[in-house]
């Protein structure tokens, strides 16, 4: 026998289920009055620095149907490339930009929408700059553990070409699944859970 | 909080997630997972600054009744119907360190197993005094607690006769977005836990047992509410033995 490392095991994930909105966006699903507003619905205000953009899209299952019960969260740097987090040691992020947003997909057409700002580049671990990107986290009924992915910008071809994460995608055509469609200030990012157009998901 | 200010925040990358411990994406016994599971391998990435950072929420955002589901939707002077319970515990990381300032959000059905949601059609009655959502933030030692009524079991269209065990959904924010977690808490002694296709997506029995809250008799309040204890473990952070240098190490 050797010494015991003594580490605990991470609590296992379970699906968020079809009624995730009760807990995370109660006002959206008809439970008013418990919280003033749903957390994460507003990412920017009048004083937020940076270029305003809209990001919308759908989450599509293996039969080509948009999920109407998914919940999306995004996390991103501000217009100066800083994260609004205590673990950000490079400087102080824009206090008028939380960097985090939450949006359920619509029960009618499955579309999610974020009004945010375009993030600046942040460094990879070796100091190289990553291309501007937004981190996505997707939960829903049928998804046992939240799916992480990233959205990159179609009008950042030079930065995307030297992005260390995109460069690691062996099947080059799959890198395109992480690049949104559209042009400033309005982008569309559809997430395909399964099949030919399957989005690249990350184990981070 | 005051103690934490004297400590440099930890900025190491997180322990790799043990994906043999968690449920795989494709679990055909849970039917909805069949068309909602990626078929291609995940792209593995040691955490960059985009994942080791994450939003942190202040206690000031909380309302007085946010952690009291018995009263936060009830009419003045009334309360929700059902078994009164307190759920409490700690949020720790894999190194056993407390996770202070963790936002926990929870949601659940009422005592009869009925959810307050537009899409829900189960014939059990709604409780006019029960909403089913709550939230709280862990203290400096990683402790949290809330008060609620014990949810009832709930039938769902998976197999012809599948019933969920009594459960409370939990959403947890740690200090990095890579720690983001949603899970479900079950109750000690419920015979339906082991029949449930969602529980059984988890391959390792010990991982399931970690989701079952024991009855905490010592903390039960006489003539008021029983207590259940539920600890949550988030991914640990690697020690930064050597600082990362741009030239690599």
Short mmCIF file of C-alpha atoms in Angstrom, two decimals:
data_model
loop_
_atom_site.label_atom_id
_atom_site.label_comp_id
_atom_site.label_asym_id
_atom_site.label_seq_id
_atom_site.Cartn_x
_atom_site.Cartn_y
_atom_site.Cartn_z
CA UNK A 1 0.00 0.00 0.00
CA UNK A 2 0.98 3.61 -0.57
CA UNK A 3 -0.32 6.80 0.99
CA UNK A 4 -3.90 7.77 0.22
CA UNK A 5 -4.12 10.97 -1.85
CA UNK A 6 -7.27 11.82 0.08
CA UNK A 7 -9.05 13.53 -2.78
CA UNK A 8 -12.84 13.56 -2.92
CA UNK A 9 -14.79 12.63 -6.06
CA UNK A 10 -16.71 15.32 -7.92
CA UNK A 11 -20.49 15.15 -7.39
CA UNK A 12 -21.93 13.39 -10.44
CA UNK A 13 -23.93 15.46 -12.89
CA UNK A 14 -27.58 14.73 -13.65
CA UNK A 15 -29.79 16.16 -16.38
CA UNK A 16 -31.36 19.56 -15.75
CA UNK A 17 -34.67 18.05 -16.89
CA UNK A 18 -37.55 19.73 -18.73
CA UNK A 19 -38.41 22.10 -15.86
CA UNK A 20 -34.98 23.67 -15.40
CA UNK A 21 -36.69 27.05 -15.85
CA UNK A 22 -38.43 26.78 -12.46
CA UNK A 23 -35.09 27.07 -10.74
CA UNK A 24 -33.02 29.17 -13.11
CA UNK A 25 -35.52 31.45 -14.88
CA UNK A 26 -38.70 31.35 -12.75
CA UNK A 27 -40.16 34.60 -14.12
CA UNK A 28 -39.81 33.22 -17.67
CA UNK A 29 -41.87 30.14 -16.84
CA UNK A 30 -44.69 31.82 -14.93
CA UNK A 31 -43.46 31.92 -11.34
CA UNK A 32 -43.45 35.67 -10.69
CA UNK A 33 -42.66 37.40 -7.45
CA UNK A 34 -40.05 35.11 -5.96
CA UNK A 35 -37.12 36.98 -7.58
CA UNK A 36 -37.34 40.53 -9.00
CA UNK A 37 -35.88 39.37 -12.30
CA UNK A 38 -34.28 36.26 -13.73
CA UNK A 39 -30.54 36.06 -13.23
CA UNK A 40 -28.40 36.62 -16.31
CA UNK A 41 -31.08 38.22 -18.52
CA UNK A 42 -29.22 41.50 -18.88
CA UNK A 43 -25.48 41.58 -19.61
CA UNK A 44 -24.96 45.23 -20.58
CA UNK A 45 -26.06 48.71 -19.51
CA UNK A 46 -25.58 52.26 -20.83
CA UNK A 47 -22.06 52.47 -19.45
CA UNK A 48 -20.73 49.15 -20.75
CA UNK A 49 -17.69 49.66 -22.95
CA UNK A 50 -17.39 47.99 -26.34
CA UNK A 51 -19.23 47.15 -29.52
CA UNK A 52 -22.84 45.99 -28.99
CA UNK A 53 -23.66 42.70 -30.65
CA UNK A 54 -26.58 40.29 -30.73
CA UNK A 55 -25.97 36.55 -30.65
CA UNK A 56 -28.86 34.27 -31.41
CA UNK A 57 -29.21 30.65 -32.38
CA UNK A 58 -30.84 27.30 -31.73
CA UNK A 59 -29.82 23.97 -30.26
CA UNK A 60 -30.66 21.20 -32.74
CA UNK A 61 -31.06 17.49 -31.95
CA UNK A 62 -30.08 14.44 -33.99
CA UNK A 63 -33.37 14.52 -35.92
CA UNK A 64 -32.91 18.17 -36.96
CA UNK A 65 -35.40 19.58 -34.48
CA UNK A 66 -34.68 22.66 -32.34
CA UNK A 67 -34.80 22.11 -28.57
CA UNK A 68 -37.51 24.22 -26.98
CA UNK A 69 -36.55 23.35 -23.43
CA UNK A 70 -32.79 23.99 -23.38
CA UNK A 71 -31.01 26.56 -21.24
CA UNK A 72 -27.85 28.32 -22.42
CA UNK A 73 -25.27 30.20 -20.39
CA UNK A 74 -22.42 32.21 -21.87
CA UNK A 75 -19.19 33.51 -20.33
CA UNK A 76 -16.86 35.93 -22.05
CA UNK A 77 -14.17 38.59 -21.64
CA UNK A 78 -14.95 42.31 -21.86
CA UNK A 79 -13.97 44.66 -24.69
CA UNK A 80 -10.45 44.92 -23.21
CA UNK A 81 -9.96 41.15 -23.01
CA UNK A 82 -10.45 40.87 -19.24
CA UNK A 83 -12.78 38.53 -17.34
CA UNK A 84 -15.00 39.85 -14.55
CA UNK A 85 -13.80 37.20 -12.11
CA UNK A 86 -11.71 37.11 -8.90
CA UNK A 87 -9.39 34.69 -10.73
CA UNK A 88 -8.56 37.39 -13.31
CA UNK A 89 -5.07 38.54 -12.26
CA UNK A 90 -4.18 40.67 -15.28
CA UNK A 91 -6.28 43.71 -14.40
CA UNK A 92 -9.78 44.87 -13.55
CA UNK A 93 -12.57 44.14 -15.99
CA UNK A 94 -15.24 46.67 -17.01
CA UNK A 95 -17.44 46.92 -13.87
CA UNK A 96 -20.47 47.52 -16.11
CA UNK A 97 -20.12 44.19 -17.84
CA UNK A 98 -20.77 40.96 -15.93
CA UNK A 99 -19.43 38.74 -18.70
CA UNK A 100 -22.05 36.10 -17.90
CA UNK A 101 -25.53 35.61 -19.34
CA UNK A 102 -28.30 33.04 -19.21
CA UNK A 103 -31.13 32.46 -21.69
CA UNK A 104 -33.68 29.67 -22.16
CA UNK A 105 -34.51 28.64 -25.70
CA UNK A 106 -37.97 29.86 -26.70
CA UNK A 107 -40.89 27.47 -26.21
CA UNK A 108 -42.24 28.62 -29.62
CA UNK A 109 -39.28 28.43 -32.01
CA UNK A 110 -36.34 27.29 -29.87
CA UNK A 111 -34.32 30.49 -30.39
CA UNK A 112 -32.00 31.93 -27.72
CA UNK A 113 -30.81 35.54 -27.82
CA UNK A 114 -28.02 37.40 -26.02
CA UNK A 115 -27.49 41.16 -26.17
CA UNK A 116 -23.82 41.54 -25.31
CA UNK A 117 -20.55 43.11 -26.50
CA UNK A 118 -17.80 41.72 -28.65
CA UNK A 119 -15.00 40.33 -26.46
CA UNK A 120 -11.35 41.12 -27.09
CA UNK A 121 -8.65 38.46 -27.41
CA UNK A 122 -7.29 36.69 -24.32
CA UNK A 123 -4.06 34.68 -24.01
CA UNK A 124 -3.73 30.92 -24.28
CA UNK A 125 -1.63 29.19 -21.61
CA UNK A 126 1.62 29.68 -23.53
CA UNK A 127 1.01 33.41 -24.07
CA UNK A 128 -0.19 33.22 -27.68
CA UNK A 129 -3.42 35.14 -28.19
CA UNK A 130 -6.65 33.22 -28.74
CA UNK A 131 -9.15 34.63 -31.21
CA UNK A 132 -12.16 36.48 -29.73
CA UNK A 133 -14.63 33.89 -28.47
CA UNK A 134 -17.63 33.30 -26.21
CA UNK A 135 -17.82 30.18 -24.01
CA UNK A 136 -21.17 28.36 -24.18
CA UNK A 137 -22.67 25.90 -21.69
CA UNK A 138 -25.80 23.98 -22.68
CA UNK A 139 -28.13 21.98 -20.43
CA UNK A 140 -31.52 20.40 -21.18
CA UNK A 141 -33.69 17.36 -20.76
CA UNK A 142 -31.79 14.44 -22.30
CA UNK A 143 -28.36 16.00 -21.67
CA UNK A 144 -26.74 14.16 -18.75
CA UNK A 145 -23.84 16.53 -18.28
CA UNK A 146 -23.67 20.16 -19.42
CA UNK A 147 -22.01 20.61 -22.81
CA UNK A 148 -19.21 23.15 -23.18
CA UNK A 149 -18.34 24.74 -26.50
CA UNK A 150 -17.10 28.05 -27.91
CA UNK A 151 -18.38 30.51 -30.46
CA UNK A 152 -15.89 32.33 -32.68
CA UNK A 153 -16.59 35.28 -35.02
CA UNK A 154 -16.81 34.93 -38.82
CA UNK A 155 -15.27 38.40 -39.34
CA UNK A 156 -12.06 37.47 -37.43
CA UNK A 157 -10.47 35.27 -40.07
CA UNK A 158 -6.88 36.31 -39.28
CA UNK A 159 -7.25 35.74 -35.52
CA UNK A 160 -9.20 32.51 -36.06
CA UNK A 161 -6.44 31.18 -38.32
CA UNK A 162 -3.92 31.43 -35.47
CA UNK A 163 -6.23 30.33 -32.63
CA UNK A 164 -4.60 27.51 -30.62
CA UNK A 165 -7.90 25.73 -29.88
CA UNK A 166 -9.22 25.84 -33.44
CA UNK A 167 -5.81 24.61 -34.62
CA UNK A 168 -6.19 21.49 -32.49
CA UNK A 169 -9.26 20.28 -34.39
CA UNK A 170 -7.91 17.45 -36.49
CA UNK A 171 -10.81 17.25 -38.93
CA UNK A 172 -10.48 20.76 -40.34
CA UNK A 173 -14.04 21.08 -41.62
CA UNK A 174 -15.29 20.57 -38.06
CA UNK A 175 -13.60 23.82 -36.93
CA UNK A 176 -16.31 25.64 -38.89
CA UNK A 177 -18.92 24.39 -36.43
CA UNK A 178 -17.48 26.82 -33.87
CA UNK A 179 -17.69 29.88 -36.13
CA UNK A 180 -20.94 31.85 -36.05
CA UNK A 181 -22.74 33.01 -39.19
CA UNK A 182 -23.71 36.60 -39.97
CA UNK A 183 -21.81 39.84 -39.62
CA UNK A 184 -21.45 42.58 -37.00
CA UNK A 185 -23.51 43.45 -35.08
CA UNK A 186 -25.71 40.38 -35.47
CA UNK A 187 -24.49 36.80 -35.33
CA UNK A 188 -26.20 33.42 -35.51
CA UNK A 189 -24.72 30.41 -33.74
CA UNK A 190 -26.62 27.15 -34.18
CA UNK A 191 -25.47 24.26 -32.02
CA UNK A 192 -25.89 20.77 -33.46
CA UNK A 193 -25.90 18.09 -30.77
CA UNK A 194 -25.50 15.14 -33.08
CA UNK A 195 -24.91 14.00 -36.64
CA UNK A 196 -23.14 15.31 -39.72
CA UNK A 197 -23.00 18.95 -38.60
CA UNK A 198 -22.24 18.05 -34.98
CA UNK A 199 -20.70 20.97 -33.05
CA UNK A 200 -17.27 20.38 -31.51
CA UNK A 201 -17.81 20.03 -27.76
CA UNK A 202 -15.02 20.46 -25.25
CA UNK A 203 -13.75 18.52 -22.26
CA UNK A 204 -12.29 21.42 -20.31
CA UNK B 1 -15.30 37.26 3.50
CA UNK B 2 -12.78 39.26 5.54
CA UNK B 3 -10.52 36.23 5.81
CA UNK B 4 -10.62 35.62 2.09
CA UNK B 5 -9.41 39.09 1.26
CA UNK B 6 -6.02 38.21 2.72
CA UNK B 7 -5.62 35.28 0.37
CA UNK B 8 -4.54 35.44 -3.21
CA UNK B 9 -7.29 33.82 -5.31
CA UNK B 10 -6.39 30.40 -6.62
CA UNK B 11 -5.80 30.47 -10.33
CA UNK B 12 -4.57 26.96 -11.13
CA UNK B 13 -6.36 24.88 -13.75
CA UNK B 14 -8.91 22.36 -12.53
CA UNK B 15 -8.44 18.64 -11.99
CA UNK B 16 -9.45 16.75 -15.09
CA UNK B 17 -13.09 15.69 -14.95
CA UNK B 18 -13.46 11.90 -14.46
CA UNK B 19 -15.91 11.13 -17.23
CA UNK B 20 -16.12 7.46 -16.23
CA UNK B 21 -17.57 8.63 -12.92
CA UNK B 22 -20.16 10.87 -14.57
CA UNK B 23 -22.91 9.54 -16.83
CA UNK B 24 -21.94 9.17 -20.49
CA UNK B 25 -23.93 11.29 -22.95
CA UNK B 26 -25.65 8.37 -24.69
CA UNK B 27 -27.78 6.39 -22.19
CA UNK B 28 -30.63 4.71 -24.11
CA UNK B 29 -32.49 3.71 -20.90
CA UNK B 30 -33.12 7.44 -20.58
CA UNK B 31 -34.78 7.84 -23.97
CA UNK B 32 -34.40 11.58 -24.56
CA UNK B 33 -30.61 11.20 -24.42
CA UNK B 34 -30.64 9.16 -27.65
CA UNK B 35 -31.10 12.15 -30.00
CA UNK B 36 -29.49 14.69 -27.70
CA UNK B 37 -26.06 13.10 -27.18
CA UNK B 38 -22.97 14.01 -29.19
CA UNK B 39 -21.57 11.02 -31.11
CA UNK B 40 -18.10 12.41 -31.69
CA UNK B 41 -15.36 12.55 -29.08
CA UNK B 42 -15.01 15.67 -26.95
CA UNK B 43 -11.99 17.86 -27.69
CA UNK B 44 -9.87 17.83 -24.53
CA UNK B 45 -8.27 21.04 -23.40
CA UNK B 46 -6.32 21.92 -20.28
CA UNK B 47 -8.19 24.90 -18.84
CA UNK B 48 -7.35 28.31 -20.30
CA UNK B 49 -8.24 31.60 -18.66
CA UNK B 50 -11.66 31.33 -20.34
CA UNK B 51 -12.53 28.28 -18.22
CA UNK B 52 -10.64 28.81 -14.95
CA UNK B 53 -12.41 32.15 -14.46
CA UNK B 54 -16.13 32.39 -13.76
CA UNK B 55 -18.82 34.73 -12.47
CA UNK B 56 -19.12 35.22 -8.72
CA UNK B 57 -22.32 36.40 -7.07
CA UNK B 58 -22.60 38.56 -3.95
CA UNK B 59 -24.85 37.86 -0.96
CA UNK B 60 -26.45 41.26 -1.59
CA UNK B 61 -28.44 39.86 -4.52
CA UNK B 62 -30.39 37.54 -2.21
CA UNK B 63 -33.87 38.35 -0.94
CA UNK B 64 -34.87 37.50 2.61
CA UNK B 65 -36.97 34.47 1.63
CA UNK B 66 -34.82 33.19 -1.24
CA UNK B 67 -33.79 30.12 0.79
CA UNK B 68 -37.25 29.48 2.28
CA UNK B 69 -39.40 27.59 -0.22
CA UNK B 70 -42.10 27.07 2.40
CA UNK B 71 -42.81 30.81 2.35
CA UNK B 72 -41.27 32.49 -0.71
CA UNK B 73 -44.35 31.91 -2.88
CA UNK B 74 -46.96 31.67 -0.11
CA UNK B 75 -49.64 34.22 0.64
CA UNK B 76 -48.92 36.26 3.79
CA UNK B 77 -49.55 34.16 6.88
CA UNK B 78 -49.81 30.91 4.90
CA UNK B 79 -47.28 28.21 4.04
CA UNK B 80 -46.77 25.34 1.62
CA UNK B 81 -48.32 21.95 2.39
CA UNK B 82 -46.09 18.92 2.94
CA UNK B 83 -43.29 17.48 5.04
CA UNK B 84 -41.28 20.36 6.40
CA UNK B 85 -37.54 19.77 5.93
CA UNK B 86 -34.26 21.63 6.14
CA UNK B 87 -31.57 20.74 3.62
CA UNK B 88 -28.05 21.80 4.53
CA UNK B 89 -24.47 20.88 3.80
CA UNK B 90 -21.18 22.13 2.46
CA UNK B 91 -19.76 22.81 -0.96
CA UNK B 92 -16.20 21.46 -1.11
CA UNK B 93 -13.71 20.91 -3.88
CA UNK B 94 -11.97 17.60 -4.61
CA UNK B 95 -9.11 18.59 -2.33
CA UNK B 96 -11.60 18.91 0.53
CA UNK B 97 -11.37 22.69 0.65
CA UNK B 98 -14.53 24.70 1.26
CA UNK B 99 -15.93 26.68 -1.68
CA UNK B 100 -17.13 30.00 -0.23
CA UNK B 101 -19.39 32.28 -2.25
CA UNK B 102 -20.84 29.43 -4.34
CA UNK B 103 -24.28 30.27 -5.74
CA UNK B 104 -26.71 27.36 -5.32
CA UNK B 105 -30.07 27.39 -7.07
CA UNK B 106 -32.64 24.64 -6.47
CA UNK B 107 -36.00 23.65 -7.89
CA UNK B 108 -38.46 20.88 -7.20
CA UNK B 109 -42.02 19.55 -7.41
CA UNK B 110 -44.50 20.05 -4.58
CA UNK B 111 -45.50 17.43 -2.00
CA UNK B 112 -47.70 15.66 -4.56
CA UNK B 113 -45.03 15.53 -7.26
CA UNK B 114 -46.49 18.40 -9.31
CA UNK B 115 -44.22 21.04 -10.84
CA UNK B 116 -45.35 24.63 -11.35
CA UNK B 117 -44.55 24.81 -15.08
CA UNK B 118 -46.62 25.54 -18.20
CA UNK B 119 -45.66 22.29 -19.87
CA UNK B 120 -46.52 20.12 -16.86
CA UNK B 121 -49.78 18.17 -17.11
CA UNK B 122 -49.63 15.67 -14.23
CA UNK B 123 -53.05 15.40 -12.57
CA UNK B 124 -51.77 15.93 -9.02
CA UNK B 125 -52.84 19.34 -7.73
CA UNK B 126 -50.76 22.49 -7.58
CA UNK B 127 -50.21 23.96 -4.13
CA UNK B 128 -51.24 27.65 -4.32
CA UNK B 129 -48.62 28.43 -1.67
CA UNK B 130 -45.69 26.63 -3.29
CA UNK B 131 -43.55 27.94 -6.16
CA UNK B 132 -40.68 25.45 -6.06
CA UNK B 133 -37.55 27.57 -6.55
CA UNK B 134 -34.93 28.91 -4.17
CA UNK B 135 -31.31 30.00 -4.00
CA UNK B 136 -28.54 30.74 -1.54
CA UNK B 137 -24.79 31.44 -1.42
CA UNK B 138 -22.31 29.47 0.67
CA UNK B 139 -20.61 31.21 3.60
CA UNK B 140 -16.86 31.50 4.24
CA UNK B 141 -16.66 27.82 5.24
CA UNK B 142 -18.70 26.63 2.26
CA UNK B 143 -21.89 26.02 4.29
CA UNK B 144 -25.42 26.50 2.97
CA UNK B 145 -28.95 25.70 4.12
CA UNK B 146 -32.52 26.12 2.95
CA UNK B 147 -36.01 25.19 4.08
CA UNK B 148 -38.60 23.47 1.91
CA UNK B 149 -41.20 20.71 1.80
CA UNK B 150 -40.20 17.22 0.74
CA UNK B 151 -41.11 16.75 -2.95
CA UNK B 152 -43.30 13.82 -3.97
CA UNK B 153 -42.36 11.19 -6.56
CA UNK B 154 -43.43 11.98 -10.09
CA UNK B 155 -44.47 9.84 -13.09
CA UNK B 156 -42.90 10.61 -16.47
CA UNK B 157 -43.26 9.35 -20.03
CA UNK B 158 -40.12 7.30 -20.55
CA UNK B 159 -41.02 3.68 -19.97
CA UNK B 160 -44.75 2.96 -19.60
CA UNK B 161 -44.54 3.07 -15.81
CA UNK B 162 -41.48 5.11 -14.87
CA UNK B 163 -41.53 7.25 -11.73
CA UNK B 164 -38.87 9.65 -10.55
CA UNK B 165 -37.81 9.19 -6.94
CA UNK B 166 -38.35 12.24 -4.73
CA UNK B 167 -35.60 14.66 -5.75
CA UNK B 168 -34.42 18.26 -5.61
CA UNK B 169 -32.53 19.73 -8.58
CA UNK B 170 -29.37 21.70 -7.75
CA UNK B 171 -27.41 24.14 -9.90
CA UNK B 172 -23.96 25.16 -8.61
CA UNK B 173 -21.49 27.89 -9.54
CA UNK B 174 -18.00 27.47 -8.09
CA UNK B 175 -15.15 29.86 -8.81
CA UNK B 176 -14.43 28.81 -12.39
CA UNK B 177 -16.83 28.22 -15.28
CA UNK B 178 -15.27 24.74 -15.66
CA UNK B 179 -16.80 23.83 -12.27
CA UNK B 180 -20.35 24.59 -13.45
CA UNK B 181 -22.58 21.72 -12.35
CA UNK B 182 -26.22 20.68 -12.35
CA UNK B 183 -27.25 17.61 -10.37
CA UNK B 184 -30.11 16.08 -8.37
CA UNK B 185 -30.36 15.21 -4.68
CA UNK B 186 -32.23 12.09 -3.53
CA UNK B 187 -33.48 11.07 -0.08
CA UNK B 188 -32.11 8.28 2.10
CA UNK B 189 -34.14 5.09 1.99
CA UNK B 190 -36.23 5.86 -1.12
CA UNK B 191 -36.75 2.46 -2.84
CA UNK B 192 -37.36 4.15 -6.20
CA UNK B 193 -33.83 5.51 -6.51
CA UNK B 194 -32.52 2.20 -7.86
CA UNK B 195 -35.35 1.81 -10.40
CA UNK B 196 -34.87 5.23 -12.00
CA UNK B 197 -33.46 5.39 -15.56
CA UNK B 198 -32.05 8.88 -14.92
CA UNK B 199 -30.26 7.78 -11.73
CA UNK B 200 -29.02 4.72 -13.57
CA UNK B 201 -27.32 6.78 -16.30
CA UNK B 202 -24.52 7.00 -13.70
CA UNK B 203 -22.38 3.87 -14.08
CA UNK B 204 -20.73 3.76 -10.65
CA UNK B 205 -22.88 2.90 -7.62
CA UNK B 206 -20.66 4.98 -5.34
CA UNK B 207 -21.30 8.03 -7.53
CA UNK B 208 -25.05 7.46 -7.12
CA UNK B 209 -24.72 7.05 -3.35
CA UNK B 210 -22.99 10.44 -3.27
CA UNK B 211 -26.29 11.95 -4.51
CA UNK B 212 -28.35 10.49 -1.64
CA UNK B 213 -28.81 12.80 1.34
CA UNK B 214 -28.95 11.05 4.72
CA UNK B 215 -31.55 11.98 7.30
CA UNK B 216 -29.70 14.22 9.76
CA UNK B 217 -31.54 13.38 12.97
CA UNK B 218 -29.20 15.48 15.13
CA UNK B 219 -30.15 18.63 13.25
CA UNK B 220 -33.88 17.91 13.15
CA UNK B 221 -35.84 20.66 14.92
CA UNK B 222 -38.38 19.12 17.35
CA UNK B 223 -42.01 19.81 16.48
CA UNK B 224 -40.94 21.74 13.35
CA UNK B 225 -38.79 20.25 10.58
CA UNK B 226 -36.58 17.24 9.87
CA UNK B 227 -33.13 17.78 8.41
CA UNK B 228 -31.24 16.19 5.50
CA UNK B 229 -27.53 16.77 4.89
CA UNK B 230 -26.23 17.06 1.34
CA UNK B 231 -22.57 17.88 0.62
CA UNK B 232 -21.55 18.82 -2.91
CA UNK B 233 -18.06 18.34 -4.34
CA UNK B 234 -16.80 20.51 -7.20
CA UNK B 235 -13.65 19.99 -9.23
CA UNK B 236 -10.41 20.72 -7.39
CA UNK B 237 -7.77 23.20 -8.50
CA UNK B 238 -4.22 22.13 -9.23
CA UNK B 239 -1.53 23.68 -7.08
CA UNK B 240 0.56 26.16 -9.00
CA UNK B 241 3.95 24.71 -8.08
CA UNK B 242 5.62 26.72 -10.81
CA UNK B 243 4.18 29.83 -12.45
CA UNK B 244 3.28 29.46 -16.10
CA UNK B 245 5.86 31.19 -18.24
CA UNK B 246 5.19 32.40 -21.79
CA UNK B 247 8.15 30.35 -23.03
CA UNK B 248 6.50 27.23 -21.64
CA UNK B 249 7.24 24.90 -18.75
#
